[in-house]
PDB file of C-alpha atoms and ligand atoms in Angstrom:
ATOM      1  CA  MET A 260      78.926 139.093 143.847  1.00 36.00           C
ATOM      2  CA  THR A 261      79.863 136.796 140.952  1.00 37.00           C
ATOM      3  CA  ARG A 262      77.021 134.627 139.644  1.00 44.00           C
ATOM      4  CA  LYS A 263      77.934 131.005 138.866  1.00 41.00           C
ATOM      5  CA  THR A 264      77.074 130.082 135.291  1.00 46.00           C
ATOM      6  CA  ASP A 265      75.582 126.668 134.404  1.00 46.00           C
ATOM      7  CA  MET A 266      78.942 125.771 132.849  1.00 45.00           C
ATOM      8  CA  ASP A 267      80.789 126.579 136.120  1.00 43.00           C
ATOM      9  CA  ALA A 268      78.403 124.279 137.965  1.00 42.00           C
ATOM     10  CA  ILE A 269      79.020 121.448 135.484  1.00 43.00           C
ATOM     11  CA  ASN A 270      82.789 121.928 135.664  1.00 44.00           C
ATOM     12  CA  THR A 271      82.800 121.961 139.478  1.00 44.00           C
ATOM     13  CA  GLN A 272      80.712 118.794 139.710  1.00 52.00           C
ATOM     14  CA  ASN A 273      83.032 116.959 137.388  1.00 66.00           C
ATOM     15  CA  THR A 274      86.322 117.980 138.932  1.00 86.00           C
ATOM     16  CA  PHE A 275      88.532 115.182 140.159  1.00 93.00           C
ATOM     17  CA  THR A 276      92.260 114.898 140.490  1.00 95.00           C
ATOM     18  CA  ASP A 277      94.339 112.359 138.600  1.00 95.00           C
ATOM     19  CA  ALA A 278      95.019 110.584 141.906  1.00 96.00           C
ATOM     20  CA  GLU A 279      91.299 110.394 142.739  1.00 96.00           C
ATOM     21  CA  PHE A 280      90.540 108.907 139.326  1.00 97.00           C
ATOM     22  CA  LEU A 281      93.360 106.371 139.509  1.00 97.00           C
ATOM     23  CA  THR A 282      92.497 105.263 143.054  1.00 97.00           C
ATOM     24  CA  GLU A 283      88.804 104.749 142.271  1.00 97.00           C
ATOM     25  CA  PHE A 284      89.576 103.118 138.908  1.00 98.00           C
ATOM     26  CA  ARG A 285      91.920 100.588 140.587  1.00 98.00           C
ATOM     27  CA  VAL A 286      89.435  99.787 143.378  1.00 97.00           C
ATOM     28  CA  VAL A 287      86.413  99.352 141.087  1.00 98.00           C
ATOM     29  CA  THR A 288      88.195  97.397 138.341  1.00 98.00           C
ATOM     30  CA  GLU A 289      89.616  95.078 141.018  1.00 98.00           C
ATOM     31  CA  LYS A 290      86.163  94.524 142.581  1.00 97.00           C
ATOM     32  CA  ASN A 291      84.905  93.443 139.166  1.00 98.00           C
ATOM     33  CA  GLY A 292      87.786  91.157 138.228  1.00 97.00           C
ATOM     34  CA  LEU A 293      89.093  93.520 135.556  1.00 98.00           C
ATOM     35  CA  SER A 294      92.497  94.437 137.069  1.00 98.00           C
ATOM     36  CA  GLU A 295      94.558  92.197 134.831  1.00 97.00           C
ATOM     37  CA  LEU A 296      92.787  93.440 131.711  1.00 98.00           C
ATOM     38  CA  VAL A 297      93.508  97.106 132.460  1.00 98.00           C
ATOM     39  CA  ALA A 298      96.970  96.704 134.041  1.00 98.00           C
ATOM     40  CA  GLY A 299      99.364  99.294 132.593  1.00 98.00           C
ATOM     41  CA  LYS A 300      96.503 101.050 130.747  1.00 98.00           C
ATOM     42  CA  GLU A 301      95.186 103.170 133.638  1.00 98.00           C
ATOM     43  CA  ALA A 302      96.677 106.378 132.201  1.00 98.00           C
ATOM     44  CA  SER A 303      94.791 105.845 128.920  1.00 98.00           C
ATOM     45  CA  PHE A 304      91.494 105.498 130.800  1.00 98.00           C
ATOM     46  CA  LEU A 305      92.270 108.681 132.737  1.00 97.00           C
ATOM     47  CA  SER A 306      93.013 110.536 129.484  1.00 97.00           C
ATOM     48  CA  LEU A 307      89.782 109.195 127.967  1.00 98.00           C
ATOM     49  CA  ALA A 308      87.783 110.453 130.966  1.00 97.00           C
ATOM     50  CA  ARG A 309      89.400 113.899 130.664  1.00 96.00           C
ATOM     51  CA  MET A 310      88.793 114.051 126.892  1.00 97.00           C
ATOM     52  CA  MET A 311      85.125 113.059 127.331  1.00 96.00           C
ATOM     53  CA  LEU A 312      84.465 115.749 129.927  1.00 95.00           C
ATOM     54  CA  GLU A 313      86.224 118.394 127.873  1.00 95.00           C
ATOM     55  CA  PHE A 314      84.279 117.473 124.690  1.00 96.00           C
ATOM     56  CA  ASN A 315      81.025 117.165 126.651  1.00 95.00           C
ATOM     57  CA  SER A 316      81.466 120.731 127.936  1.00 93.00           C
ATOM     58  CA  HIS A 317      80.691 122.039 124.415  1.00 94.00           C
ATOM     59  CA  THR A 318      78.967 119.098 122.668  1.00 94.00           C
ATOM     60  CA  ASN A 319      76.659 116.717 124.484  1.00 92.00           C
ATOM     61  CA  ILE A 320      77.804 113.135 124.006  1.00 92.00           C
ATOM     62  CA  THR A 321      76.926 111.600 127.380  1.00 92.00           C
ATOM     63  CA  ALA A 322      74.687 112.281 130.375  1.00 93.00           C
ATOM     64  CA  ILE A 323      77.039 110.364 132.683  1.00 93.00           C
ATOM     65  CA  THR A 324      79.806 112.728 133.744  1.00 91.00           C
ATOM     66  CA  ASP A 325      80.493 112.012 137.426  1.00 93.00           C
ATOM     67  CA  LEU A 326      83.603 110.017 138.367  1.00 95.00           C
ATOM     68  CA  PRO A 327      81.814 106.911 139.776  1.00 95.00           C
ATOM     69  CA  GLY A 328      79.448 106.874 136.772  1.00 95.00           C
ATOM     70  CA  LEU A 329      82.238 107.178 134.211  1.00 96.00           C
ATOM     71  CA  ILE A 330      84.224 104.352 135.771  1.00 97.00           C
ATOM     72  CA  LEU A 331      81.329 101.947 136.378  1.00 97.00           C
ATOM     73  CA  SER A 332      78.729 102.680 133.680  1.00 97.00           C
ATOM     74  CA  HIS A 333      81.067 103.535 130.836  1.00 98.00           C
ATOM     75  CA  PHE A 334      84.439 101.872 131.442  1.00 98.00           C
ATOM     76  CA  CYS A 335      83.684  98.708 133.471  1.00 98.00           C
ATOM     77  CA  ASP A 336      80.399  98.008 131.686  1.00 98.00           C
ATOM     78  CA  SER A 337      82.144  98.225 128.291  1.00 98.00           C
ATOM     79  CA  LEU A 338      84.791  95.771 129.469  1.00 98.00           C
ATOM     80  CA  THR A 339      82.284  93.029 130.405  1.00 98.00           C
ATOM     81  CA  VAL A 340      82.525  91.636 126.858  1.00 98.00           C
ATOM     82  CA  ALA A 341      86.350  91.812 126.619  1.00 98.00           C
ATOM     83  CA  GLY A 342      86.826  88.203 127.712  1.00 95.00           C
ATOM     84  CA  MET A 343      84.587  86.927 124.896  1.00 95.00           C
ATOM     85  CA  LEU A 344      86.646  88.390 122.073  1.00 98.00           C
ATOM     86  CA  PRO A 345      88.931  85.880 120.346  1.00 98.00           C
ATOM     87  CA  ARG A 346      92.564  86.971 119.963  1.00 98.00           C
ATOM     88  CA  GLY A 347      92.920  89.333 116.971  1.00 98.00           C
ATOM     89  CA  ALA A 348      89.130  89.525 116.475  1.00 98.00           C
ATOM     90  CA  ALA A 349      87.630  91.920 113.934  1.00 98.00           C
ATOM     91  CA  VAL A 350      84.848  93.619 115.919  1.00 98.00           C
ATOM     92  CA  ALA A 351      82.022  95.884 114.707  1.00 98.00           C
ATOM     93  CA  ASP A 352      80.438  98.070 117.407  1.00 98.00           C
ATOM     94  CA  ILE A 353      77.004  99.075 116.106  1.00 98.00           C
ATOM     95  CA  GLY A 354      75.631 102.383 117.448  1.00 98.00           C
ATOM     96  CA  CYS A 355      78.897 103.113 119.285  1.00 98.00           C
ATOM     97  CA  GLY A 356      77.770 106.689 120.085  1.00 97.00           C
ATOM     98  CA  GLY A 357      80.594 108.443 121.955  1.00 97.00           C
ATOM     99  CA  GLY A 358      82.682 105.253 121.823  1.00 98.00           C
ATOM    100  CA  PHE A 359      81.154 102.617 124.126  1.00 98.00           C
ATOM    101  CA  PRO A 360      82.105  99.828 124.276  1.00 98.00           C
ATOM    102  CA  THR A 361      84.534 100.646 121.392  1.00 98.00           C
ATOM    103  CA  LEU A 362      87.111 102.771 123.213  1.00 98.00           C
ATOM    104  CA  PRO A 363      87.555 100.799 126.479  1.00 98.00           C
ATOM    105  CA  LEU A 364      87.763  97.566 124.461  1.00 98.00           C
ATOM    106  CA  ALA A 365      90.335  99.014 122.062  1.00 98.00           C
ATOM    107  CA  ILE A 366      92.469 100.284 124.974  1.00 98.00           C
ATOM    108  CA  ALA A 367      92.264  97.029 126.948  1.00 98.00           C
ATOM    109  CA  ARG A 368      92.651  94.715 123.950  1.00 98.00           C
ATOM    110  CA  PRO A 369      95.216  96.142 121.506  1.00 98.00           C
ATOM    111  CA  ASP A 370      95.169  92.805 119.620  1.00 98.00           C
ATOM    112  CA  ILE A 371      91.607  93.392 118.296  1.00 98.00           C
ATOM    113  CA  SER A 372      90.395  95.895 115.688  1.00 98.00           C
ATOM    114  CA  VAL A 373      87.096  97.746 116.117  1.00 98.00           C
ATOM    115  CA  THR A 374      84.987  99.294 113.365  1.00 98.00           C
ATOM    116  CA  ALA A 375      82.914 101.842 115.285  1.00 98.00           C
ATOM    117  CA  ILE A 376      79.630 102.536 113.465  1.00 98.00           C
ATOM    118  CA  ASP A 377      77.174 105.309 114.298  1.00 98.00           C
ATOM    119  CA  SER A 378      74.926 107.652 112.320  1.00 98.00           C
ATOM    120  CA  THR A 379      75.428 110.677 114.620  1.00 97.00           C
ATOM    121  CA  ALA A 380      78.347 112.741 113.308  1.00 97.00           C
ATOM    122  CA  LYS A 381      78.986 114.724 116.520  1.00 96.00           C
ATOM    123  CA  LYS A 382      79.416 111.524 118.530  1.00 97.00           C
ATOM    124  CA  LEU A 383      81.792 110.044 115.975  1.00 97.00           C
ATOM    125  CA  ALA A 384      83.737 113.332 116.005  1.00 97.00           C
ATOM    126  CA  PHE A 385      84.528 112.558 119.635  1.00 98.00           C
ATOM    127  CA  VAL A 386      85.503 108.970 118.802  1.00 98.00           C
ATOM    128  CA  TRP A 387      87.938 110.357 116.190  1.00 98.00           C
ATOM    129  CA  ASP A 388      89.365 112.807 118.769  1.00 97.00           C
ATOM    130  CA  ALA A 389      89.868 109.985 121.267  1.00 98.00           C
ATOM    131  CA  VAL A 390      91.464 107.729 118.644  1.00 98.00           C
ATOM    132  CA  ARG A 391      93.975 110.461 117.779  1.00 98.00           C
ATOM    133  CA  GLY A 392      94.508 111.596 121.387  1.00 98.00           C
ATOM    134  CA  LEU A 393      95.115 108.081 122.686  1.00 98.00           C
ATOM    135  CA  GLY A 394      97.014 106.911 119.595  1.00 98.00           C
ATOM    136  CA  LEU A 395      94.599 103.996 119.065  1.00 98.00           C
ATOM    137  CA  GLY A 396      95.591 102.374 115.787  1.00 97.00           C
ATOM    138  CA  ASN A 397      92.945  99.663 116.188  1.00 98.00           C
ATOM    139  CA  VAL A 398      89.737 101.736 115.861  1.00 98.00           C
ATOM    140  CA  LEU A 399      88.100 102.776 112.590  1.00 98.00           C
ATOM    141  CA  PRO A 400      85.144 105.135 113.119  1.00 98.00           C
ATOM    142  CA  GLN A 401      82.502 104.996 110.344  1.00 98.00           C
ATOM    143  CA  CYS A 402      79.643 107.488 110.170  1.00 98.00           C
ATOM    144  CA  MET A 403      76.742 105.625 108.567  1.00 98.00           C
ATOM    145  CA  ARG A 404      73.409 104.000 109.295  1.00 98.00           C
ATOM    146  CA  ALA A 405      73.898 100.404 110.372  1.00 98.00           C
ATOM    147  CA  GLU A 406      71.218  99.150 107.976  1.00 98.00           C
ATOM    148  CA  ASP A 407      73.047 100.789 105.032  1.00 98.00           C
ATOM    149  CA  GLY A 408      76.520  99.517 105.933  1.00 98.00           C
ATOM    150  CA  ALA A 409      75.166  95.990 106.316  1.00 98.00           C
ATOM    151  CA  HIS A 410      74.404  95.895 102.559  1.00 98.00           C
ATOM    152  CA  SER A 411      77.936  96.977 101.585  1.00 98.00           C
ATOM    153  CA  ALA A 412      80.344  94.214 100.509  1.00 98.00           C
ATOM    154  CA  VAL A 413      82.997  95.948 102.667  1.00 97.00           C
ATOM    155  CA  TYR A 414      81.139  95.133 105.882  1.00 98.00           C
ATOM    156  CA  ARG A 415      78.589  92.369 105.236  1.00 98.00           C
ATOM    157  CA  GLU A 416      79.523  89.052 106.886  1.00 98.00           C
ATOM    158  CA  LYS A 417      83.063  90.366 107.605  1.00 98.00           C
ATOM    159  CA  PHE A 418      83.268  90.454 111.429  1.00 98.00           C
ATOM    160  CA  ASP A 419      84.138  87.872 114.092  1.00 98.00           C
ATOM    161  CA  VAL A 420      82.186  89.725 116.798  1.00 98.00           C
ATOM    162  CA  VAL A 421      79.500  92.429 116.786  1.00 98.00           C
ATOM    163  CA  THR A 422      78.767  94.411 119.955  1.00 98.00           C
ATOM    164  CA  ALA A 423      75.933  96.854 120.658  1.00 98.00           C
ATOM    165  CA  ARG A 424      75.051  98.698 123.867  1.00 98.00           C
ATOM    166  CA  ALA A 425      71.956 100.849 124.459  1.00 95.00           C
ATOM    167  CA  VAL A 426      70.997 101.083 120.780  1.00 97.00           C
ATOM    168  CA  SER A 427      67.514  99.558 120.386  1.00 96.00           C
ATOM    169  CA  ALA A 428      65.290  96.670 121.454  1.00 95.00           C
ATOM    170  CA  LEU A 429      66.674  93.239 120.580  1.00 96.00           C
ATOM    171  CA  PRO A 430      64.261  92.341 117.714  1.00 96.00           C
ATOM    172  CA  VAL A 431      65.390  95.548 115.913  1.00 97.00           C
ATOM    173  CA  LEU A 432      69.014  95.228 117.001  1.00 97.00           C
ATOM    174  CA  ALA A 433      69.313  91.647 115.717  1.00 98.00           C
ATOM    175  CA  GLU A 434      68.356  92.781 112.214  1.00 98.00           C
ATOM    176  CA  LEU A 435      70.897  95.629 112.329  1.00 98.00           C
ATOM    177  CA  CYS A 436      73.747  93.516 113.729  1.00 98.00           C
ATOM    178  CA  LEU A 437      73.588  89.890 112.525  1.00 98.00           C
ATOM    179  CA  PRO A 438      74.246  90.736 108.827  1.00 98.00           C
ATOM    180  CA  TYR A 439      77.729  92.038 109.795  1.00 98.00           C
ATOM    181  CA  LEU A 440      78.853  88.679 111.228  1.00 98.00           C
ATOM    182  CA  LYS A 441      80.776  85.927 109.482  1.00 98.00           C
ATOM    183  CA  THR A 442      79.194  82.495 109.906  1.00 98.00           C
ATOM    184  CA  SER A 443      80.328  81.244 113.363  1.00 97.00           C
ATOM    185  CA  GLY A 444      80.794  84.841 114.557  1.00 98.00           C
ATOM    186  CA  LEU A 445      79.285  86.107 117.833  1.00 98.00           C
ATOM    187  CA  PHE A 446      76.837  88.922 118.497  1.00 98.00           C
ATOM    188  CA  CYS A 447      77.128  90.274 122.071  1.00 98.00           C
ATOM    189  CA  ALA A 448      74.054  92.365 122.907  1.00 98.00           C
ATOM    190  CA  MET A 449      74.807  94.378 126.059  1.00 98.00           C
ATOM    191  CA  LYS A 450      71.486  94.757 127.813  1.00 97.00           C
ATOM    192  CA  GLY A 451      70.014  95.786 131.153  1.00 95.00           C
ATOM    193  CA  PRO A 452      67.959  93.652 133.557  1.00 91.00           C
ATOM    194  CA  ARG A 453      65.070  93.399 131.010  1.00 91.00           C
ATOM    195  CA  GLY A 454      67.348  91.489 128.625  1.00 94.00           C
ATOM    196  CA  ALA A 455      65.554  88.157 129.123  1.00 92.00           C
ATOM    197  CA  GLU A 456      62.179  89.665 128.125  1.00 93.00           C
ATOM    198  CA  GLU A 457      63.731  91.273 125.052  1.00 94.00           C
ATOM    199  CA  LEU A 458      65.245  87.941 124.095  1.00 96.00           C
ATOM    200  CA  ALA A 459      61.864  86.214 124.295  1.00 95.00           C
ATOM    201  CA  GLU A 460      60.520  88.821 121.842  1.00 95.00           C
ATOM    202  CA  ALA A 461      63.524  88.443 119.502  1.00 96.00           C
ATOM    203  CA  ARG A 462      63.711  84.649 119.091  1.00 95.00           C
ATOM    204  CA  ASN A 463      61.886  84.656 115.749  1.00 95.00           C
ATOM    205  CA  ALA A 464      64.052  87.473 114.359  1.00 97.00           C
ATOM    206  CA  VAL A 465      67.258  85.739 115.453  1.00 98.00           C
ATOM    207  CA  LYS A 466      66.227  82.512 113.692  1.00 97.00           C
ATOM    208  CA  ILE A 467      65.228  84.237 110.426  1.00 98.00           C
ATOM    209  CA  LEU A 468      68.518  86.203 110.390  1.00 98.00           C
ATOM    210  CA  GLY A 469      70.675  83.051 110.715  1.00 98.00           C
ATOM    211  CA  GLY A 470      71.406  83.233 114.445  1.00 98.00           C
ATOM    212  CA  THR A 471      71.271  80.787 117.366  1.00 98.00           C
ATOM    213  CA  VAL A 472      71.068  81.952 120.970  1.00 97.00           C
ATOM    214  CA  LEU A 473      74.145  80.540 122.717  1.00 96.00           C
ATOM    215  CA  ASP A 474      74.009  82.001 126.199  1.00 95.00           C
ATOM    216  CA  THR A 475      72.725  84.744 128.477  1.00 96.00           C
ATOM    217  CA  LYS A 476      74.954  86.010 131.278  1.00 96.00           C
ATOM    218  CA  LYS A 477      73.731  88.087 134.188  1.00 96.00           C
ATOM    219  CA  VAL A 478      76.479  90.479 135.297  1.00 97.00           C
ATOM    220  CA  VAL A 479      76.378  92.544 138.490  1.00 97.00           C
ATOM    221  CA  LEU A 480      79.017  95.274 138.467  1.00 98.00           C
ATOM    222  CA  GLU A 481      80.107  96.501 141.895  1.00 97.00           C
ATOM    223  CA  GLY A 482      80.747 100.220 142.200  1.00 96.00           C
ATOM    224  CA  ALA A 483      82.647 102.429 144.622  1.00 93.00           C
ATOM    225  CA  ASP A 484      81.569 102.550 148.292  1.00 92.00           C
ATOM    226  CA  GLY A 485      78.002 103.845 148.476  1.00 92.00           C
ATOM    227  CA  GLN A 486      77.409 103.459 144.716  1.00 93.00           C
ATOM    228  CA  ALA A 487      74.557 101.149 143.659  1.00 95.00           C
ATOM    229  CA  PRO A 488      75.637  98.027 141.758  1.00 97.00           C
ATOM    230  CA  LEU A 489      74.855  97.923 138.040  1.00 97.00           C
ATOM    231  CA  GLU A 490      72.777  94.962 136.813  1.00 97.00           C
ATOM    232  CA  ARG A 491      73.488  93.959 133.252  1.00 97.00           C
ATOM    233  CA  MET A 492      72.683  91.079 130.942  1.00 97.00           C
ATOM    234  CA  LEU A 493      74.844  89.904 128.063  1.00 98.00           C
ATOM    235  CA  ILE A 494      73.016  88.021 125.336  1.00 98.00           C
ATOM    236  CA  ILE A 495      75.320  85.950 123.150  1.00 98.00           C
ATOM    237  CA  ILE A 496      74.035  84.926 119.730  1.00 98.00           C
ATOM    238  CA  LYS A 497      76.055  82.813 117.290  1.00 98.00           C
ATOM    239  CA  LYS A 498      75.701  83.257 113.539  1.00 98.00           C
ATOM    240  CA  SER A 499      74.963  79.743 112.364  1.00 98.00           C
ATOM    241  CA  SER A 500      74.066  80.454 108.709  1.00 98.00           C
ATOM    242  CA  PRO A 501      74.286  83.442 106.317  1.00 98.00           C
ATOM    243  CA  THR A 502      71.670  86.176 106.736  1.00 98.00           C
ATOM    244  CA  PRO A 503      69.236  86.247 103.760  1.00 98.00           C
ATOM    245  CA  ASP A 504      70.179  89.097 101.378  1.00 97.00           C
ATOM    246  CA  LYS A 505      66.967  91.062 101.906  1.00 97.00           C
ATOM    247  CA  TYR A 506      67.923  91.862 105.537  1.00 98.00           C
ATOM    248  CA  PRO A 507      68.306  94.399 107.009  1.00 98.00           C
ATOM    249  CA  ARG A 508      65.243  96.143 105.585  1.00 97.00           C
ATOM    250  CA  ALA A 509      64.781  99.928 105.541  1.00 97.00           C
ATOM    251  CA  TYR A 510      64.788 101.302 109.122  1.00 96.00           C
ATOM    252  CA  GLY A 511      61.070 102.228 109.096  1.00 96.00           C
ATOM    253  CA  LYS A 512      60.157  98.607 108.333  1.00 96.00           C
ATOM    254  CA  ILE A 513      62.575  97.176 110.909  1.00 97.00           C
ATOM    255  CA  LYS A 514      61.113  99.442 113.584  1.00 94.00           C
ATOM    256  CA  ASN A 515      57.426  99.228 112.673  1.00 95.00           C
ATOM    257  CA  LYS A 516      57.347  95.546 111.748  1.00 95.00           C
ATOM    258  CA  PRO A 517      60.086  93.766 113.704  1.00 94.00           C
ATOM    259  CA  LEU A 518      60.597  90.172 112.525  1.00 94.00           C
TER     260      LEU A 518
HETATM  261  N1  SAM B 612      76.660 102.503 122.434  1.00 77.57           N
HETATM  262  C1  SAM B 612      76.799 103.829 123.001  1.00 77.57           C
HETATM  263  C2  SAM B 612      76.768 103.772 124.507  1.00 77.57           C
HETATM  264  O1  SAM B 612      76.413 102.725 125.052  1.00 77.57           O
HETATM  265  O2  SAM B 612      77.097 104.783 125.152  1.00 77.57           O
HETATM  266  C3  SAM B 612      75.755 104.799 122.448  1.00 77.57           C
HETATM  267  C4  SAM B 612      74.349 104.537 122.883  1.00 77.57           C
HETATM  268  S1  SAM B 612      73.237 105.780 122.273  1.00 77.57           S
HETATM  269  C5  SAM B 612      71.949 105.679 123.440  1.00 77.57           C
HETATM  270  C6  SAM B 612      72.576 104.983 120.820  1.00 77.57           C
HETATM  271  C7  SAM B 612      73.379 105.270 119.578  1.00 77.57           C
HETATM  272  O3  SAM B 612      72.938 104.422 118.533  1.00 77.57           O
HETATM  273  C8  SAM B 612      73.228 106.704 119.085  1.00 77.57           C
HETATM  274  O4  SAM B 612      74.486 107.319 119.032  1.00 77.57           O
HETATM  275  C9  SAM B 612      72.592 106.562 117.709  1.00 77.57           C
HETATM  276  O5  SAM B 612      73.079 107.506 116.783  1.00 77.57           O
HETATM  277  C10 SAM B 612      72.995 105.149 117.329  1.00 77.57           C
HETATM  278  N2  SAM B 612      72.082 104.500 116.374  1.00 77.57           N
HETATM  279  C11 SAM B 612      70.787 104.164 116.582  1.00 77.57           C
HETATM  280  N3  SAM B 612      70.276 103.568 115.470  1.00 77.57           N
HETATM  281  C12 SAM B 612      71.286 103.541 114.560  1.00 77.57           C
HETATM  282  C13 SAM B 612      71.380 103.049 113.216  1.00 77.57           C
HETATM  283  N4  SAM B 612      70.330 102.497 112.612  1.00 77.57           N
HETATM  284  N5  SAM B 612      72.572 103.175 112.581  1.00 77.57           N
HETATM  285  C14 SAM B 612      73.637 103.755 113.189  1.00 77.57           C
HETATM  286  N6  SAM B 612      73.588 104.236 114.447  1.00 77.57           N
HETATM  287  C15 SAM B 612      72.438 104.129 115.131  1.00 77.57           C
END
């Protein structure tokens, strides 16, 4: 009798046909009002899903590998901020990990450019693979710590929009992200249902860093039949004045003594 290896089990669980992917992708994007945004780009999302699973089979970049999870938690969730990006926006995605929201945004919005920043080399290796595999000319992966890049003249106060999903609590995240924004730029923090509590804890930090809270948006993403909806909160902060030069501080200080 042949014994199934752990890898066989993973591969079996994650097997879906192109048709299954495309059907579920169309249904779920339509339920969430994203059809127009992804029209004509379905094949790129399918290729991205295939590339992720292949890369994940040897190097762990995500725990979400089932078809409904990929479509809802990675693709649709990333696209919730697409409508807030001005035409041609220069976007920095801080702590992009394996490319979220970077890659779905870059596929859906070829007019924008995304600088994808993360300190974990193996995750950025996947982002590079996806950029090459999908021919995305509008993504620039950068392997560095966000607090270091924010003090470089190349990146400081250079972006129209900064995004961050699942990186750290908002008081810490604000210090990592706001320095990258031009005055009048927008920081979109992609949070879960606890977003409002995090915001209450971050108000002082936002003010010190030159930000003003513009809006919070509760988003409920509908999944495939039988899949639980995903509750999200987008926190939109506008940069109203330059961030004082001393921020961000060294990571230990940001983490241990949030503003
Ligand atoms: N945004 C991706 C997503 O939603 O799938 C990745 C989320 S992952 C949980 C958090 C990522 O933030 C990790 O890849 C980690 O390396 C990165 N990160 C955390 N702190 C960072 C920092 N100070 N500078 C750069 N990257 C950081």
